[in-house]
Amino acid sequence: MKVEKLHMRCLINGEWRDARSGSTFDVRNPATNELIATAPLLDREQVEEAISSANAAFPAWRDLPARERARMLRAIGDSLQRRSEEFAQLITREQGKPLAESRGEVAYSVNYLHWFAEEAMRVCGDIIPSDSPQKRILVLKQPIGVAAAITPWNFPIAMLARKMGAALAAGCTFIAKPAPETPLSALLLGELCQEAKIPSGAVNIITGDAAMIGAALMASPFVKKVSFTGSTEVGKLLIQQSADTVKKLTLELGGNAPFIVLDDADLDRAIDGAIFGKYRNAGQTCICVNRFLVHESFAQEFSERLVERAKGLVVGNGLEEKTAIGPLINDQARDKVVGLLNSAASDGATFLCGEGARQATSRFVEPCVITGVKPSMRIWNEEIFGPVSTITTFSSDAEAISLANNTPYGLAAYVYSSNLNRALRTAELLDFGMVGINDTAISNAQAPFGGVKQSGFGREGSKYGVDDYTVLKYLSVA
Ligand code: ADP
């Protein structure tokens, strides 16, 4: 097939490359297990070559007028928009999500590229009045240098687009390492960079052994910044590995999102928000609801309505239009979800629907709703990453806030209430980087995405997103 044949090579220094050894790894469709492509297993020397080429390309890219960099970024976004159906089909085949969600992911990625094309022209410093009348204080925002991105499989193109957009806008050159499960759309994005005439070496896309590539990027004195989206475990490893070269990091790690339904919530809105916030991408996003915290006066009605809607979600191959929930990414992901369900059941939680998932042997896991979930349970404390709703009740706002904050994670949280003041007060007390008020569709190019606590640091998207790729230089002029 055209896409596979053309794009299963890495982009290094403006050229498409195979592994020198000829080694490849397999990429399979999680829905069918069909082998859909192979991608290069680069060796360390080739990773070093990508780093050197990004380093060599940096001065010219940095010095290019922002308008020129913006034009190229916009061109990449335009091409992605033009080829959105091809990308969406590829994302569903490599990742499994329903086609409608893949189309949404492509549109969302285009937004990041276009957003950062505009931000590229507004990377402005400051002139600060000095105490001394003879002096001037100038603050420049300069690109940090070579930036690398390590991206996850759950949003194969969007996570790359939002990191690449910000890096190129700031004037950094860029190296991307997509997840081994989903490298295809990332490699295809390289073709769009070539078409947009991004200079050789300014964007490199490399695949292979994650630990080796990660170690090479982290050890390199040329790589000045790494932006990572993935597990807290790998994020902590990268913090350790960054020490030697004192690298700037952006870390987008795990979440454990609470969804608080206060006793004055509009239940229709809450149920709609719950279905979108929990079950999209089969529950495999870092901002997916992990814990529904529902006021006791509402708990029964909320649970019944959630069950009714969850049962109506069709599980299947994402290429079929009626599918609402695709497969989990792989068997390990399924085993983890099954383990959490069985552990919750043996700790006393009750299944309101989907109990069959406890014995799931395929990656197609039916949507579950379980109740009686407590902070002592594993399923409360671990990121579920599956189509499982857990419900816990509370009796006061203060209790809801304390339950919500009872986690080392702090990425997204949600509050449903018809009283805006009450919702705002609650949101202000939640230890999370993002709070959706009567809203679970919170991620977009204009807003700063990121977490606190063990969910990481740094922000992506928005006017703040470029800052992660710049350094301030202060000039004292006497
Ligand atoms: P998940 O468990 O969701 O796959 P990971 O943190 O393992 O999350 O993966 C996110 C990204 O991190 C992927 O691109 C993966 O290849 C990469 N990765 C995994 N292990 C390492 C590592 N030791 N060093 C650097 N990157 C890694």
XYZ file of C-alpha atoms and ligand atoms in Angstrom:
505
model
C 0.000 0.000 0.000
C 1.245 3.462 -0.972
C 1.494 4.931 2.499
C 3.425 2.016 3.965
C 5.809 1.657 1.073
C 6.692 5.301 0.990
C 6.953 6.183 4.618
C 8.436 3.446 6.651
C 11.763 5.155 6.749
C 13.158 7.733 9.107
C 13.814 11.357 8.251
C 17.387 12.311 9.083
C 19.116 15.404 7.748
C 16.479 15.833 5.067
C 16.798 12.270 3.751
C 14.704 9.164 4.159
C 16.788 6.498 5.852
C 16.561 2.813 6.683
C 18.443 1.336 9.605
C 22.026 0.811 8.511
C 21.739 -2.797 9.629
C 18.473 -3.209 7.735
C 16.705 -4.073 11.024
C 13.062 -3.187 11.362
C 10.238 -3.616 13.846
C 6.649 -4.571 13.122
C 3.660 -2.268 13.398
C 0.349 -4.085 13.806
C -3.254 -2.992 13.719
C -4.445 -3.464 17.316
C -7.955 -4.376 16.090
C -6.916 -7.235 13.828
C -3.301 -7.918 14.740
C -2.574 -7.581 11.032
C 0.993 -6.546 10.168
C 0.520 -3.140 8.561
C 4.081 -1.908 8.265
C 7.649 -2.175 9.398
C 9.772 0.743 10.577
C 13.543 1.134 11.001
C 15.371 0.082 14.139
C 18.084 2.704 13.950
C 21.406 2.171 15.665
C 22.960 4.639 18.085
C 25.239 6.124 15.454
C 22.229 7.014 13.329
C 20.547 8.654 16.314
C 23.738 10.677 16.837
C 23.590 11.634 13.188
C 20.057 12.968 13.625
C 21.245 14.981 16.628
C 24.253 16.377 14.716
C 22.100 17.344 11.777
C 19.624 19.163 14.046
C 22.554 20.900 15.692
C 24.083 21.924 12.375
C 20.719 23.208 11.114
C 20.041 25.265 14.243
C 21.828 28.602 13.545
C 20.236 29.062 10.129
C 16.792 28.050 11.352
C 17.059 30.348 14.372
C 18.119 33.250 12.178
C 15.387 32.785 9.611
C 12.804 35.587 9.891
C 9.918 34.416 12.070
C 7.581 35.098 9.178
C 9.427 32.484 7.101
C 9.267 29.865 9.828
C 5.596 30.716 10.298
C 4.944 30.279 6.580
C 6.438 26.780 6.616
C 4.515 25.769 9.719
C 1.317 26.988 8.150
C 2.129 25.029 4.989
C 2.557 21.845 7.029
C -0.797 22.494 8.700
C -2.447 23.160 5.333
C -1.080 19.905 3.871
C -2.235 17.982 6.903
C -5.679 19.463 6.483
C -5.709 18.556 2.805
C -4.669 14.988 3.510
C -6.721 14.615 6.669
C -8.660 11.550 5.540
C -5.467 9.670 4.655
C -3.985 10.521 8.056
C -7.191 9.625 9.890
C -7.354 6.200 8.249
C -3.714 5.578 9.110
C -4.194 6.624 12.745
C -7.131 4.267 13.160
C -5.171 1.425 11.597
C -2.110 1.886 13.796
C -3.851 3.018 16.974
C -7.358 1.527 16.873
C -9.476 4.582 17.782
C -12.768 5.102 15.926
C -12.380 6.890 12.625
C -14.436 9.882 13.810
C -11.950 10.358 16.658
C -8.992 10.044 14.282
C -10.532 12.732 12.090
C -10.919 14.854 15.214
C -7.294 14.232 16.134
C -6.107 15.382 12.710
C -8.194 18.569 12.894
C -6.856 19.200 16.396
C -3.286 18.740 15.115
C -3.871 21.169 12.249
C -5.039 23.697 14.849
C -1.761 23.384 16.745
C 0.307 23.867 13.596
C -1.696 26.905 12.538
C -1.725 28.311 16.057
C 2.034 28.067 16.388
C 2.532 29.499 12.893
C 0.965 32.656 14.312
C 2.714 32.484 17.691
C 6.065 32.289 15.842
C 5.666 35.975 15.013
C 4.986 37.041 18.593
C 7.984 35.735 20.523
C 8.613 39.088 22.161
C 10.974 40.111 24.939
C 10.784 43.086 27.308
C 12.467 46.358 28.071
C 12.372 46.898 31.822
C 12.966 50.301 33.486
C 16.098 50.244 35.589
C 16.730 51.931 38.966
C 19.678 53.567 37.375
C 18.788 56.236 34.762
C 21.926 55.429 32.740
C 21.003 51.790 32.355
C 18.613 49.788 30.255
C 17.458 46.280 30.957
C 16.658 44.281 27.846
C 15.156 40.824 27.934
C 15.398 38.627 24.845
C 13.529 35.390 24.291
C 15.832 33.132 22.325
C 15.320 29.580 21.072
C 16.926 27.101 23.426
C 18.562 25.042 20.673
C 17.957 21.475 19.523
C 14.694 20.165 21.000
C 13.653 16.521 21.102
C 10.187 15.039 21.568
C 9.268 11.590 22.801
C 5.600 10.954 22.090
C 3.019 8.335 23.113
C 0.735 6.078 21.083
C -2.634 7.456 22.234
C -2.502 10.618 20.078
C 0.141 9.687 17.528
C -0.050 12.844 15.436
C -1.470 15.428 17.856
C 1.226 15.107 20.503
C 3.855 15.417 17.809
C 2.161 18.409 16.149
C 1.882 20.365 19.372
C 5.516 19.792 20.297
C 6.876 20.337 16.793
C 4.757 23.442 16.248
C 6.015 25.114 19.406
C 9.642 24.111 18.825
C 9.798 25.340 15.233
C 7.922 28.526 16.130
C 10.470 29.311 18.828
C 13.317 28.788 16.355
C 14.477 25.402 17.645
C 15.393 22.502 15.411
C 13.617 19.289 16.212
C 14.001 15.537 16.630
C 10.913 13.370 17.175
C 10.749 9.825 18.457
C 7.219 8.482 18.097
C 5.937 5.497 20.065
C 6.818 2.107 18.542
C 3.130 1.139 18.459
C 2.198 4.134 16.265
C 5.115 5.490 14.197
C 3.302 5.604 10.852
C 1.424 8.903 10.977
C 4.491 10.538 12.557
C 6.701 9.389 9.709
C 4.129 10.546 7.202
C 4.209 13.992 8.839
C 7.868 14.074 7.804
C 6.735 14.053 4.208
C 4.675 17.184 4.840
C 7.740 18.859 6.351
C 9.698 18.008 3.220
C 6.960 19.418 0.997
C 6.940 22.617 3.071
C 10.700 22.902 2.385
C 11.714 22.736 6.014
C 15.523 22.891 5.742
C 17.476 19.628 6.012
C 18.109 18.715 9.628
C 15.541 21.123 11.079
C 13.078 18.251 11.548
C 14.230 14.669 12.096
C 11.903 11.759 12.825
C 13.555 8.649 14.174
C 12.358 5.213 15.277
C 13.926 2.284 17.082
C 14.653 1.038 20.545
C 13.048 3.558 22.938
C 15.520 3.127 25.794
C 18.539 3.502 23.491
C 17.154 6.543 21.677
C 16.021 8.099 24.951
C 19.456 7.587 26.494
C 21.224 9.026 23.423
C 19.019 12.131 23.396
C 19.371 12.656 27.131
C 23.167 12.199 27.118
C 23.778 14.554 24.215
C 25.125 17.995 25.078
C 23.639 19.253 21.787
C 20.056 18.425 22.766
C 19.044 21.339 24.980
C 15.459 20.366 25.610
C 13.305 17.257 25.751
C 9.516 17.279 25.742
C 7.992 13.979 26.775
C 4.428 12.720 26.940
C 4.017 9.290 28.479
C 4.138 7.357 31.711
C 5.223 8.823 35.034
C 7.713 5.966 35.322
C 9.584 6.905 32.131
C 9.207 10.610 32.988
C 11.045 10.045 36.265
C 13.792 8.170 34.419
C 14.187 11.121 32.052
C 14.484 13.518 35.001
C 17.346 11.384 36.298
C 18.971 11.147 32.871
C 18.663 14.914 32.366
C 20.900 15.644 35.356
C 24.227 15.165 33.597
C 23.561 17.769 30.939
C 21.095 19.850 33.027
C 18.496 19.683 30.283
C 15.275 21.636 30.220
C 12.282 19.286 30.281
C 8.575 19.427 29.600
C 6.858 16.398 31.101
C 3.295 15.415 30.395
C 2.830 12.352 32.575
C 0.021 10.210 33.939
C -3.253 11.528 35.286
C -5.952 10.355 37.668
C -8.775 12.707 36.779
C -11.663 13.189 39.194
C -15.078 14.198 37.864
C -17.055 15.886 40.629
C -20.842 16.062 40.345
C -22.074 18.604 42.920
C -25.642 18.382 44.163
C -26.834 21.244 41.943
C -25.360 19.833 38.716
C -27.339 19.625 35.499
C -27.433 15.862 35.131
C -28.010 15.865 31.376
C -24.840 17.859 30.858
C -22.970 15.784 33.403
C -23.863 12.513 31.666
C -22.892 13.857 28.227
C -19.611 15.132 29.673
C -19.026 11.842 31.447
C -19.439 9.736 28.305
C -17.054 11.937 26.303
C -14.602 12.377 29.180
C -14.456 8.702 30.031
C -14.967 6.543 26.964
C -13.280 8.345 24.093
C -10.204 6.561 22.800
C -11.466 3.572 24.856
C -10.486 5.472 28.001
C -6.871 5.701 26.871
C -6.089 9.380 27.358
C -4.225 10.979 30.224
C -7.140 13.340 30.878
C -9.794 10.595 30.809
C -11.946 10.497 33.928
C -10.549 7.966 36.369
C -12.872 8.648 39.310
C -16.474 9.831 39.279
C -17.222 11.547 42.609
C -20.958 12.014 42.836
C -23.042 13.716 45.516
C -24.943 11.052 47.431
C -28.320 12.612 46.616
C -27.642 12.041 42.901
C -25.644 8.851 42.981
C -28.394 6.419 42.063
C -29.775 8.453 39.176
C -26.330 9.350 37.866
C -25.221 5.711 37.991
C -28.332 4.423 36.249
C -28.086 6.962 33.469
C -24.360 6.398 33.003
C -24.930 2.634 32.775
C -27.682 3.082 30.222
C -25.482 5.268 28.013
C -22.346 3.143 28.475
C -24.189 -0.011 27.459
C -25.160 1.667 24.196
C -21.542 2.238 23.126
C -20.597 -0.177 20.347
C -17.208 -1.844 20.784
C -15.430 -2.860 17.589
C -12.961 -2.116 14.841
C -12.458 1.646 14.637
C -12.741 1.536 10.838
C -16.435 0.658 11.149
C -18.521 3.801 11.397
C -20.787 2.511 14.188
C -17.862 1.835 16.546
C -17.684 4.085 19.613
C -14.990 2.142 21.458
C -12.054 0.594 19.611
C -9.592 -2.000 20.885
C -7.098 -1.332 23.645
C -3.643 -0.727 22.221
C -2.201 -4.162 23.070
C -2.581 -7.257 25.245
C -0.593 -5.766 28.144
C -3.020 -2.841 28.266
C -5.933 -5.306 28.373
C -4.247 -7.342 31.106
C -3.738 -4.224 33.188
C -7.399 -3.222 32.949
C -8.571 -6.775 33.703
C -6.236 -6.872 36.723
C -7.619 -3.584 38.060
C -11.211 -4.783 37.607
C -10.583 -8.046 39.434
C -8.712 -6.335 42.196
C -11.588 -3.836 42.652
C -14.132 -6.677 42.703
C -12.214 -8.610 45.329
C -11.895 -5.410 47.405
C -15.692 -5.051 47.431
C -16.588 -2.828 44.452
C -19.856 -3.652 42.645
C -20.317 -3.950 38.864
C -23.328 -2.085 37.504
C -22.453 -3.169 33.959
C -19.609 -4.766 32.020
C -18.696 -7.462 34.513
C -17.790 -9.712 31.562
C -14.699 -7.506 31.117
C -13.195 -9.248 34.144
C -12.563 -12.228 31.875
C -11.678 -10.264 28.722
C -9.313 -12.211 26.488
C -9.427 -9.911 23.462
C -8.489 -6.240 23.268
C -12.137 -5.333 22.796
C -13.147 -4.542 26.345
C -16.807 -3.797 27.004
C -17.588 -0.547 28.834
C -17.911 -1.033 32.597
C -19.401 1.004 35.421
C -18.444 0.024 38.956
C -19.537 1.557 42.210
C -18.472 1.458 45.839
C -14.930 2.440 44.877
C -12.710 3.587 47.768
C -9.368 5.383 48.046
C -7.789 2.203 49.416
C -8.394 0.346 46.148
C -5.810 -0.053 43.385
C -8.300 1.166 40.788
C -8.591 4.483 42.656
C -4.854 5.013 42.692
C -3.776 3.810 39.257
C -4.484 5.313 35.882
C -7.035 2.884 34.386
C -6.513 3.615 30.661
C -9.580 1.581 29.741
C -13.360 1.964 29.326
C -14.108 1.704 33.025
C -16.109 4.204 35.102
C -15.635 4.070 38.863
C -18.122 5.799 41.151
C -17.621 7.046 44.711
C -20.147 9.139 46.630
C -19.624 12.155 48.890
C -21.807 14.298 51.103
C -20.189 17.781 51.127
C -18.148 19.965 48.780
C -15.208 19.819 51.180
C -15.271 16.026 51.120
C -15.425 16.008 47.303
C -12.365 18.276 47.093
C -10.433 16.206 49.576
C -11.266 12.979 47.731
C -10.359 14.537 44.378
C -6.971 15.680 45.672
C -6.251 12.270 47.189
C -3.759 11.235 44.490
C -0.143 12.011 43.637
C -1.292 13.025 40.145
C -2.550 16.454 39.089
C -3.353 16.711 35.408
C -7.062 17.254 34.646
C -10.126 17.472 36.888
C -13.787 18.183 36.142
C -16.502 19.893 38.164
C -20.219 19.875 37.336
C -22.420 22.440 39.066
C -25.111 24.917 38.006
C -23.705 27.533 40.361
C -20.701 29.126 38.709
C -19.337 30.657 41.909
C -19.436 27.321 43.648
C -17.834 25.591 40.679
C -15.064 28.214 40.521
C -14.408 27.958 44.251
C -14.153 24.194 43.943
C -11.886 24.439 40.894
C -9.548 26.825 42.731
C -9.067 24.260 45.483
C -8.284 21.343 43.181
C -4.590 20.461 42.873
C -4.692 19.964 39.126
C -3.210 21.825 36.156
C -6.506 21.922 34.253
C -10.109 21.978 35.439
C -13.118 21.598 33.167
C -16.216 23.304 34.592
C -19.277 21.656 33.052
C -16.866 20.606 30.315
C -14.743 17.582 29.493
C -13.557 18.676 26.020
C -10.814 20.826 27.528
C -7.870 20.380 25.216
C -7.322 22.835 22.366
C -4.524 24.796 20.735
C -5.380 28.070 22.491
C -5.216 26.668 26.033
C -2.202 25.728 28.188
C -2.182 21.949 28.611
C -0.186 20.507 31.502
C -0.133 19.182 35.017
C 1.138 19.634 38.545
C 2.451 17.134 41.140
C 3.544 13.846 39.566
C 1.682 14.631 36.356
C 4.673 16.713 35.320
C 5.542 20.298 34.479
C 5.658 22.669 31.544
C 2.757 23.718 29.344
C 1.892 22.909 25.759
C -0.298 24.864 23.379
C -1.447 28.463 23.995
C 0.773 31.551 24.161
C 2.689 29.807 26.964
C 3.608 26.790 24.837
C 6.438 28.540 22.995
C 8.090 29.569 26.288
C 9.041 25.958 26.982
C 11.355 26.140 23.938
C 12.931 29.506 24.702
C 15.442 30.852 27.186
C 15.491 34.392 28.525
C 18.631 36.403 27.998
C 18.990 39.605 29.981
C 21.165 42.393 28.596
C 22.267 45.146 30.939
C 23.144 48.200 28.888
C 25.000 50.985 30.648
P 3.014 3.858 27.768
O 3.162 2.923 28.913
O 1.761 4.610 27.744
O 3.386 3.257 26.433
P 5.606 5.024 27.926
O 6.072 6.065 28.882
O 6.214 3.666 28.030
O 4.043 5.010 28.052
O 5.816 5.516 26.432
C 5.762 6.859 26.005
C 6.933 7.123 25.080
O 8.139 6.916 25.816
C 7.006 6.175 23.877
O 7.506 6.906 22.764
C 8.011 5.151 24.335
O 8.671 4.514 23.255
C 8.976 6.026 25.102
N 9.846 5.309 26.048
C 9.611 4.138 26.676
N 10.659 3.801 27.456
C 11.578 4.794 27.321
C 12.868 5.044 27.869
N 13.458 4.201 28.717
N 13.513 6.188 27.508
C 12.932 7.058 26.656
N 11.727 6.877 26.109
C 11.046 5.767 26.420
